[in-house]
Short mmCIF file of C-alpha atoms and ligand atoms in Angstrom, two decimals:
data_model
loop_
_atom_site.label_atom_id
_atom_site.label_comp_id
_atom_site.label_asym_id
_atom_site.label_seq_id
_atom_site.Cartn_x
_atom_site.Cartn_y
_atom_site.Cartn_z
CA UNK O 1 0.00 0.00 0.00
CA UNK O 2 1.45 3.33 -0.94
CA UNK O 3 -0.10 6.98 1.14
CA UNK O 4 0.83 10.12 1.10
CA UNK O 5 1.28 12.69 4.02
CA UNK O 6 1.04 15.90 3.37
CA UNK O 7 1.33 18.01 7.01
CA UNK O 8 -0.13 21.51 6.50
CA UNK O 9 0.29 24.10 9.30
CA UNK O 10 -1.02 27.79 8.19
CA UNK O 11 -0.86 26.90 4.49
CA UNK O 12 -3.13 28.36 1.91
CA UNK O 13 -6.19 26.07 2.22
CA UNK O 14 -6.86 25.70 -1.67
CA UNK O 15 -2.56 24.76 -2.52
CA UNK O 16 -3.26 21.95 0.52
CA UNK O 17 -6.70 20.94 -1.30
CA UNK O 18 -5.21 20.74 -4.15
CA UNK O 19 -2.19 19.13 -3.52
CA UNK O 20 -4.26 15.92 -1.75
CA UNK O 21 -6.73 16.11 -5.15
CA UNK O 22 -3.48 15.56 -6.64
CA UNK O 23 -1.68 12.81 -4.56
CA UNK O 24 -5.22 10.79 -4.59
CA UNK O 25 -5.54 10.90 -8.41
CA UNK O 26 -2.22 8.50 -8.91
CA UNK O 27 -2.99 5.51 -9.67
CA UNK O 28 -0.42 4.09 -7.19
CA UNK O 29 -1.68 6.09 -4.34
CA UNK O 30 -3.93 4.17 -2.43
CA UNK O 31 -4.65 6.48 0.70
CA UNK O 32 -3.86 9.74 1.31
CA UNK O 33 -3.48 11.55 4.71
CA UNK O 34 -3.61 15.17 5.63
CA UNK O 35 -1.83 15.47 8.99
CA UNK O 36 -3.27 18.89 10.81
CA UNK O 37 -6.28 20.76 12.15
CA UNK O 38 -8.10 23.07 10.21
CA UNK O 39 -11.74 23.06 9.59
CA UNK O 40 -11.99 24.26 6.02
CA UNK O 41 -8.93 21.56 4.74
CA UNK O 42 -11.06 18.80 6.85
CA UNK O 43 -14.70 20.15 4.90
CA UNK O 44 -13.11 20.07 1.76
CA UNK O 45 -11.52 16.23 2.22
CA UNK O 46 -14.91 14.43 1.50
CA UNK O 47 -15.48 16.22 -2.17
CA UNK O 48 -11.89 14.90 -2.78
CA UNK O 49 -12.46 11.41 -1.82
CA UNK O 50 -15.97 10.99 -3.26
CA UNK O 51 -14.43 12.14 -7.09
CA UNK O 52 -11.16 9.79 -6.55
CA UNK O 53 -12.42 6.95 -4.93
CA UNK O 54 -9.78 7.11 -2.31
CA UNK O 55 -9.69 6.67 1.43
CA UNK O 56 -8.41 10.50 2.57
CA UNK O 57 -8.46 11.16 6.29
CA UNK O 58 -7.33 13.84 8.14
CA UNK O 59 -6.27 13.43 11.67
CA UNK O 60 -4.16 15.94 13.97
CA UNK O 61 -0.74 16.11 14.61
CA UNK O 62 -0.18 14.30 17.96
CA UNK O 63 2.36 15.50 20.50
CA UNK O 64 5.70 12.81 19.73
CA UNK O 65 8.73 14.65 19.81
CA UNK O 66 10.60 16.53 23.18
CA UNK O 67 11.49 19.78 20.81
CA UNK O 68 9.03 22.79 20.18
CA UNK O 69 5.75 21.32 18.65
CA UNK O 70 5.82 21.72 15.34
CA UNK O 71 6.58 19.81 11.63
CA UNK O 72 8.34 17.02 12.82
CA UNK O 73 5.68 16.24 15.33
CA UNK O 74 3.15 16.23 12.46
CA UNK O 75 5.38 14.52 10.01
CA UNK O 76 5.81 11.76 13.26
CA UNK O 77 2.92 11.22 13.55
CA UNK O 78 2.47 9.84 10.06
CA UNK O 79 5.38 8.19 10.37
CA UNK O 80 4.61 6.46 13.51
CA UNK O 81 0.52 6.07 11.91
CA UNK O 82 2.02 4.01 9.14
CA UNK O 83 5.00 1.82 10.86
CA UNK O 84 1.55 0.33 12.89
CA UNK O 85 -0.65 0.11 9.68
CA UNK O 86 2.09 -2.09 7.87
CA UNK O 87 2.13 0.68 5.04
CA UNK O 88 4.59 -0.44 2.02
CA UNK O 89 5.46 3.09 0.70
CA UNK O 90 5.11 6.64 2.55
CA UNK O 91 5.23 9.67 0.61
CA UNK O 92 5.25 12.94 2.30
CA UNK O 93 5.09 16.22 0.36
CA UNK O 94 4.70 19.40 1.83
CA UNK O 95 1.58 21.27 1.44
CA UNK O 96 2.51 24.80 0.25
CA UNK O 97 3.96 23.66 -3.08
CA UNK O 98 2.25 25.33 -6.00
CA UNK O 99 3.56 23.22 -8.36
CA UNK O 100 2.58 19.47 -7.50
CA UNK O 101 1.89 16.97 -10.04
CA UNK O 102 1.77 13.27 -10.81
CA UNK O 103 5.19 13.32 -11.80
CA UNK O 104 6.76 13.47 -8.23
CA UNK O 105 4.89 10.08 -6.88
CA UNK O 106 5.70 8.86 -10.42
CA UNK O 107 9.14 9.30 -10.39
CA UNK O 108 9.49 8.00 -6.76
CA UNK O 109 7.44 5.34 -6.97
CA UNK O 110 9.56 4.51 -10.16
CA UNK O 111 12.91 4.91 -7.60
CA UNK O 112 11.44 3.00 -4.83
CA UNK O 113 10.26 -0.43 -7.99
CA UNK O 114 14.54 -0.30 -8.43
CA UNK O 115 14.56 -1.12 -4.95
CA UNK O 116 15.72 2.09 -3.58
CA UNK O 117 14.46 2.64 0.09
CA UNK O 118 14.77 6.05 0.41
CA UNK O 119 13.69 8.20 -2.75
CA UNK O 120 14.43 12.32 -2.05
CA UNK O 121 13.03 15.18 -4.77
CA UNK O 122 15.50 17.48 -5.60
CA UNK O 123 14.49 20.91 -7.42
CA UNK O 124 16.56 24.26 -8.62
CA UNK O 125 15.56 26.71 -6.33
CA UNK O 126 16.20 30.17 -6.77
CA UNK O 127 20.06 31.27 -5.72
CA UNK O 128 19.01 33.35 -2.75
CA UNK O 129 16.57 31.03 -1.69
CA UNK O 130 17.74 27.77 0.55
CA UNK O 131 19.92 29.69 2.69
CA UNK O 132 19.68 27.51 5.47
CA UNK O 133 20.47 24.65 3.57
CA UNK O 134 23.58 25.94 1.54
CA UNK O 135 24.74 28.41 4.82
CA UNK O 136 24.17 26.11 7.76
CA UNK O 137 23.29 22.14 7.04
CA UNK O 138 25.30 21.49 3.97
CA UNK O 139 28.63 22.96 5.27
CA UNK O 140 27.62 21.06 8.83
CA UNK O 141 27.47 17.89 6.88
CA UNK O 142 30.97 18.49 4.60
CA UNK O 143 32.41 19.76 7.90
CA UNK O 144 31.42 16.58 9.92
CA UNK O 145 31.22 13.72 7.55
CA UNK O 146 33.70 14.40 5.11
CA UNK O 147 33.80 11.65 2.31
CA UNK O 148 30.24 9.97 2.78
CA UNK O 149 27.24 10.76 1.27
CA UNK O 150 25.89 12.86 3.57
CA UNK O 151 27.53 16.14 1.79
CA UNK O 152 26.36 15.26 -1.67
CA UNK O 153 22.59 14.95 -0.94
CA UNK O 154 21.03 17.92 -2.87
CA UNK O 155 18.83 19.43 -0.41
CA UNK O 156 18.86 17.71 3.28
CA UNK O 157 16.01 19.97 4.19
CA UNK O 158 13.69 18.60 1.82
CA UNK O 159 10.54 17.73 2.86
CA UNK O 160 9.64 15.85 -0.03
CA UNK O 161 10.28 12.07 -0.14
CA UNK O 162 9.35 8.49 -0.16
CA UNK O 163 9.92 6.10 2.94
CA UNK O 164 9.73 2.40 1.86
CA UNK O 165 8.75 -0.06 4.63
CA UNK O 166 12.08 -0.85 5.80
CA UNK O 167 13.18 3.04 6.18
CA UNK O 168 9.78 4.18 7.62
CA UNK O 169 9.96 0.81 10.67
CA UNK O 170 13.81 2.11 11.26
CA UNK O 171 13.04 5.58 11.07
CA UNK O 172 9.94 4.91 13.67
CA UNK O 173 12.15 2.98 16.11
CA UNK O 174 14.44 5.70 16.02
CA UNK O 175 14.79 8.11 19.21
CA UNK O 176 16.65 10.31 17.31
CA UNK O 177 14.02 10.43 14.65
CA UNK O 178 10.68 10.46 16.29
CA UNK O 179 12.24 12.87 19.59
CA UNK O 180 12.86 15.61 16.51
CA UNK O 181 9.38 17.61 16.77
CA UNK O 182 10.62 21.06 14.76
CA UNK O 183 12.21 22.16 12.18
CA UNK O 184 15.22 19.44 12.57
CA UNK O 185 13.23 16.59 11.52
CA UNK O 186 13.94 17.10 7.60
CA UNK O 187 17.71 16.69 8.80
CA UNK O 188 17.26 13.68 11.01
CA UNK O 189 15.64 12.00 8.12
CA UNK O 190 18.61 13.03 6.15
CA UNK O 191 21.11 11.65 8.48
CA UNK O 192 19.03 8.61 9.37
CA UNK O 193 18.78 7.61 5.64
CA UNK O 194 22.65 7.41 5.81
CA UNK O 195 23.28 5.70 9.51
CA UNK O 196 20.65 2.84 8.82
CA UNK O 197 22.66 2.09 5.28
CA UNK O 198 19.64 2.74 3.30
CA UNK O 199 20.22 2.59 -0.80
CA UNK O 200 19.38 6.79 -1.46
CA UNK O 201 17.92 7.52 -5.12
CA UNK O 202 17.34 11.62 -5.40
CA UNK O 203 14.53 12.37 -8.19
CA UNK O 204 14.86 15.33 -10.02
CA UNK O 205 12.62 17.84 -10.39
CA UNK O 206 13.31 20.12 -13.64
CA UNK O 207 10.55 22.34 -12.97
CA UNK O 208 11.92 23.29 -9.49
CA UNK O 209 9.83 23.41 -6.09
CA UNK O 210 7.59 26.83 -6.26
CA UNK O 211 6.23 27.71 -2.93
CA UNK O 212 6.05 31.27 -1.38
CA UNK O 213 9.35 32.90 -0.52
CA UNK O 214 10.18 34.39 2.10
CA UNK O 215 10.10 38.68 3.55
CA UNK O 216 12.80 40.01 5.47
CA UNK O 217 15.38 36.99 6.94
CA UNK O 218 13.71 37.18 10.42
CA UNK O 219 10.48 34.88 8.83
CA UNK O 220 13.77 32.25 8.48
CA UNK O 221 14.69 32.69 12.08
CA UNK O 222 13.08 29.47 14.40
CA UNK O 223 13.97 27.49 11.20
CA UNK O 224 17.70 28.79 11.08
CA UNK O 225 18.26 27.96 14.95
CA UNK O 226 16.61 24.76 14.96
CA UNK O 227 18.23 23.42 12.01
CA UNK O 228 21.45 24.59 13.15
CA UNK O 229 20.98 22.45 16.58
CA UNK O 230 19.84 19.61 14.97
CA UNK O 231 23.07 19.31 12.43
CA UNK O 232 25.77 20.90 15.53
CA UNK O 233 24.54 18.01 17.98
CA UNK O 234 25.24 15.02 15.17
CA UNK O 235 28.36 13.39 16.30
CA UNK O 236 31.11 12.35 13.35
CA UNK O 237 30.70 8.24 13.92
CA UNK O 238 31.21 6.00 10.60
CA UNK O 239 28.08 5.80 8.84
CA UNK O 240 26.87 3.08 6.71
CA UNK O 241 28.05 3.17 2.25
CA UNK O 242 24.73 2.47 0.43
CA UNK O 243 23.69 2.92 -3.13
CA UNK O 244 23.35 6.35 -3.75
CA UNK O 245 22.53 7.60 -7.17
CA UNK O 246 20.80 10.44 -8.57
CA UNK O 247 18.67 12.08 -11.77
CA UNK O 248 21.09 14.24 -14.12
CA UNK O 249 21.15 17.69 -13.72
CA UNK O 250 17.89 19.68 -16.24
CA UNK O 251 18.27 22.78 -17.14
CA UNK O 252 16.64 25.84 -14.97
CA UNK O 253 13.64 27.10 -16.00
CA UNK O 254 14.40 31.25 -16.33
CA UNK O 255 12.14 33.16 -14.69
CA UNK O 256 13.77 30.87 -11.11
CA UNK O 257 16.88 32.15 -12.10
CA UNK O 258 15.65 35.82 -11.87
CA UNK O 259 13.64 34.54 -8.43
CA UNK O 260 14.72 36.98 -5.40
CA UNK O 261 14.51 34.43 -2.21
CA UNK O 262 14.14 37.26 0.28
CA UNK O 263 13.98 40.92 0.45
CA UNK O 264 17.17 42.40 1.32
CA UNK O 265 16.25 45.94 1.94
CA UNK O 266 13.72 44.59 4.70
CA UNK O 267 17.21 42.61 6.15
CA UNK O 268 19.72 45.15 6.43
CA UNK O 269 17.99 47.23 8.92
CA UNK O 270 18.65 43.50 11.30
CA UNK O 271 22.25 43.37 10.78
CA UNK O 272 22.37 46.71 12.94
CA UNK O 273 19.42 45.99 15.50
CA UNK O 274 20.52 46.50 19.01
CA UNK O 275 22.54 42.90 20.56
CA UNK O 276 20.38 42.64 24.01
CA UNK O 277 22.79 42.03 26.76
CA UNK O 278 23.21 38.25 26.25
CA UNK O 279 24.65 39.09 22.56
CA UNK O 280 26.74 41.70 23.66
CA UNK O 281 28.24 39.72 26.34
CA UNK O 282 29.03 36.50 23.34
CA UNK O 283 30.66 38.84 21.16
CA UNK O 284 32.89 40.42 23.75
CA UNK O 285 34.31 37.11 24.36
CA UNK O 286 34.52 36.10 20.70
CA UNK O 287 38.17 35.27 19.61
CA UNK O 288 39.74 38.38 17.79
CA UNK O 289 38.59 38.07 14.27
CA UNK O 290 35.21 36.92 15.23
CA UNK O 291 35.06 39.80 17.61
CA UNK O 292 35.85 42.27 14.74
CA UNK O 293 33.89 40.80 12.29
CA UNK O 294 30.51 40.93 14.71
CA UNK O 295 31.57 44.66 15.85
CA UNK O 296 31.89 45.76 12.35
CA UNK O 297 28.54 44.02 11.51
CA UNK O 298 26.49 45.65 14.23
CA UNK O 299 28.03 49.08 14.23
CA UNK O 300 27.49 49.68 10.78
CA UNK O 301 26.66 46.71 9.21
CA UNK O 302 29.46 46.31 7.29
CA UNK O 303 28.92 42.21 6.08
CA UNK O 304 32.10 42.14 4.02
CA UNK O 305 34.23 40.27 6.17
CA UNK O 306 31.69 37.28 6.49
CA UNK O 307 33.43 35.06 3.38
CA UNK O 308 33.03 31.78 3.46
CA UNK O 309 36.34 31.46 5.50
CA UNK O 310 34.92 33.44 8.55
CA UNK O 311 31.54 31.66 8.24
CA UNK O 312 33.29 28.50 8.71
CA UNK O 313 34.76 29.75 11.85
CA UNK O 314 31.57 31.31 12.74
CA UNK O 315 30.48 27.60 12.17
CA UNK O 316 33.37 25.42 14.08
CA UNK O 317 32.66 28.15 17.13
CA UNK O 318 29.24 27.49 17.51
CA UNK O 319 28.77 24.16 17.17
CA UNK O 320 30.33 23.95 20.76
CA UNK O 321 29.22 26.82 21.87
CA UNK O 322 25.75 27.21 20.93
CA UNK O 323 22.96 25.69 23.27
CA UNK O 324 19.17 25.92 21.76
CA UNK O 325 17.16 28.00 24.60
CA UNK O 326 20.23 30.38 24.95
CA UNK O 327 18.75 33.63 23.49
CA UNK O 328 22.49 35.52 22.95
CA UNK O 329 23.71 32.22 20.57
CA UNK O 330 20.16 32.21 19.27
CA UNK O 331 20.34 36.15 18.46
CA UNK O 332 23.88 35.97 17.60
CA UNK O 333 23.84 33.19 15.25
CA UNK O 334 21.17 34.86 13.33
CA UNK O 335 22.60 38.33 13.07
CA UNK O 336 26.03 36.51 11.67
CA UNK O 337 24.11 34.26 9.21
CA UNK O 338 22.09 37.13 7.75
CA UNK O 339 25.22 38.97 7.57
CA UNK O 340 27.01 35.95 5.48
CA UNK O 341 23.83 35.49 3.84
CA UNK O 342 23.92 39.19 2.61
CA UNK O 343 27.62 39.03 1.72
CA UNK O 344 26.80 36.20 -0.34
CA UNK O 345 23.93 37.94 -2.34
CA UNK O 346 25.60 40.98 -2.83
CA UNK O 347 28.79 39.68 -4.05
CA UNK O 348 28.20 36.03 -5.53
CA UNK O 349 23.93 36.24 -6.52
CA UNK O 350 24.56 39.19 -8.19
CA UNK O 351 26.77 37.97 -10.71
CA UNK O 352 24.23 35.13 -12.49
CA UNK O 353 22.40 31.99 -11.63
CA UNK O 354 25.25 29.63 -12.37
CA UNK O 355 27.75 31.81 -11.15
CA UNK O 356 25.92 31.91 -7.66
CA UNK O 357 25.22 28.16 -7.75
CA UNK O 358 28.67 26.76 -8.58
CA UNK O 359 30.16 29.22 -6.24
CA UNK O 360 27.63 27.81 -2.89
CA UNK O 361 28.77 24.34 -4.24
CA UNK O 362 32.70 25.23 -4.11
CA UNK O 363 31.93 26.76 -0.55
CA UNK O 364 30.93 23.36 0.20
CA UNK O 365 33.82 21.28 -1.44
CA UNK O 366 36.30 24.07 0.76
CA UNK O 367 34.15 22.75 4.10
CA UNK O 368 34.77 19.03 3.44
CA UNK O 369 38.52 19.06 2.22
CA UNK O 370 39.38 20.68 4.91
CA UNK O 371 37.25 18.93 7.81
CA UNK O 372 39.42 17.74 10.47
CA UNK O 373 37.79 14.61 10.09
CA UNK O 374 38.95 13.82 6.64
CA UNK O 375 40.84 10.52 6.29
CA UNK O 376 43.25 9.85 3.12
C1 LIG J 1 16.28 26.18 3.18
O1 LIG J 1 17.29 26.81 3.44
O2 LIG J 1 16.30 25.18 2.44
C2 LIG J 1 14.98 26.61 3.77
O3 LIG J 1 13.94 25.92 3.15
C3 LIG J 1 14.75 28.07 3.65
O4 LIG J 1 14.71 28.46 2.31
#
């Protein structure tokens, strides 16, 4: 039996509708399951599954994890929901994409017939968009697990993938997994994929993921800090070699490449905001260069020393530092990220889509060669 989740939180009622119109019209699809609360999603479900002759049901996200309630606990609870209900293949898409079609459960259910138990969509994305993804998990993972897999996967923050049985009973048994109630739970699927050994086929989307982007940085902030924790607390052990193979790279379709991910006139004004006394006190006792760097930055937001060099240190420094709760690393990580993800924009986005995109992608080949714990 193949179902797919799609958890919706605040999402634009008609893009969820839509999207579980969508998943119940594949063929393969035999159930489909809306994991939140909302009243007009839940009136519109039986319309849906009268004209597609599908089971839909829409239950609430139950309380699973030990982190701030949120998308892992509803994507949990789907997880957990089909471990018990001996489900074969779970597909979870999230529900503000405006773009869903057929062709994603196609081409995953296609992955998962090669025997591939963990299928992943990748998508372009516009260059200033994914900032989390190519500022904070992506060099975590070259930095810490130089070598395996785990820095290659396209984006580790997807939410859009297919569990077969074996990976969705692991993933369900998993502490790790199921204790991940926020934002980190795209990133402990990521690194669970690769621990348990599972064979990892990434399905390319040409068309790219469109979804609404984002204001000024601070709508990124909760995401930023909790998928910062999630990625500083995994600890470099050997993890299992599996099959990992991917779709070839499509071409981008234009008008992404033109895509702005966030407004940057809204941002600047936060580079400069006033550190509370917690901040002030983390960047006093910064080492030198960091010092400098987060002086010049909050004085008069000057970005230009955040390369990728002094992000990396930004990075090495907080991963022991940093404790989730602890509002001066919370505040202080965020004011340094939007500061490297301004320098970034202004100096690398600026200069063309493939310019941008090969130059995040060298940023993260720089992270892994020279990881501390690279072997050979
Ligand atoms: C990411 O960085 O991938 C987040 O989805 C924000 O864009």
């Amino acid at each position: 039996m193949s179902v797919v989740a799609i958890p919706f939180k605040d999402e634009d009622t008609s893009t969820v509708l839509s999207n579980l119109e969508i998943a119940a019209g594949h063929d393969r699809v035999d159930e489909v399951w809306a994991v939140g609360t909302d009243k007009t999603v839940s009136a519109g479900v039986p319309g849906i599954a009268a004209a597609s002759g599908k089971r839909i049901v829409t239950f609430p996200d139950r309380r699973v994890g030990r982190f701030r309630p949120g998308k892992g606990d509803a994507m949990n609870t789907a997880l957990l929901h089909a471990a018990d209900r001996s489900v074969d293949r779970l597909h979870f898409y999230d529900a503000d994409i405006t773009n869903f079609g057929l062709d994603w459960i196609e081409g995953a259910e296609k992955a998962a017939d090669q025997g591939f138990d963990v299928v992943r969509h990748t998508f372009p994305r516009a260059s200033t968009d994914a900032m989390i993804t190519w500022l904070v998990t992506k060099p975590l993972l070259a930095m810490k697990f130089p070598g395996t897999t785990l820095p290659q996967i396209g984006q580790p923050l997807g939410g859009e993938l297919l569990l077969s049985s074996s990976a969705l009973q692991a993933f369900a048994n998993d502490p790790a997994v199921v204790q991940r109630s926020d934002w980190g739970v795209d990133t402990m699927y990521t690194y669970a994929t690769v621990e348990h050994g599972f064979d990892l086929y990434e399905h390319h989307v040409a068309d790219g993921k469109r979804h609404a982007l984002y204001g000024d940085l601070s709508d990124l902030k909760t995401m930023l800090i909790e998928c910062f924790d999630v990625a500083a607390l995994l600890r470099p052990h050997p993890v299992a070699h599996a099959r990992h193979a991917a779709d070839p790279p499509a071409s981008i379709p234009s008008d992404l490449q033109g895509q702005s991910g966030y407004d940057i006139d809204a941002t600047l004004p936060l580079l400069t905001a006033d550190p509370g006394l917690e901040e002030a006190g983390i960047i006093a006792n910064l080492p030198d260069g960091l010092m400098t760097t987060a002086r010049q930055l909050v004085d008069s937001g000057d970005f230009q020393a955040l390369d990728a060099g002094r992000w990396g240190e930004v990075l090495r420094i907080a991963v022991e530092a940093f404790r989730l709760g602890d509002k001066g690393w919370e505040d202080l990580l965020f004011r340094l990220w939007s500061g490297r993800v301004v320098n970034y924009t202004v100096n690398h986005a600026t200069k063309g889509y493939h310019h941008a995109m090969d130059y995040l992608a060298s940023t993260i080949d720089l992270y892994e060669q020279n990881s501390p714990n690279r072997t050979g």
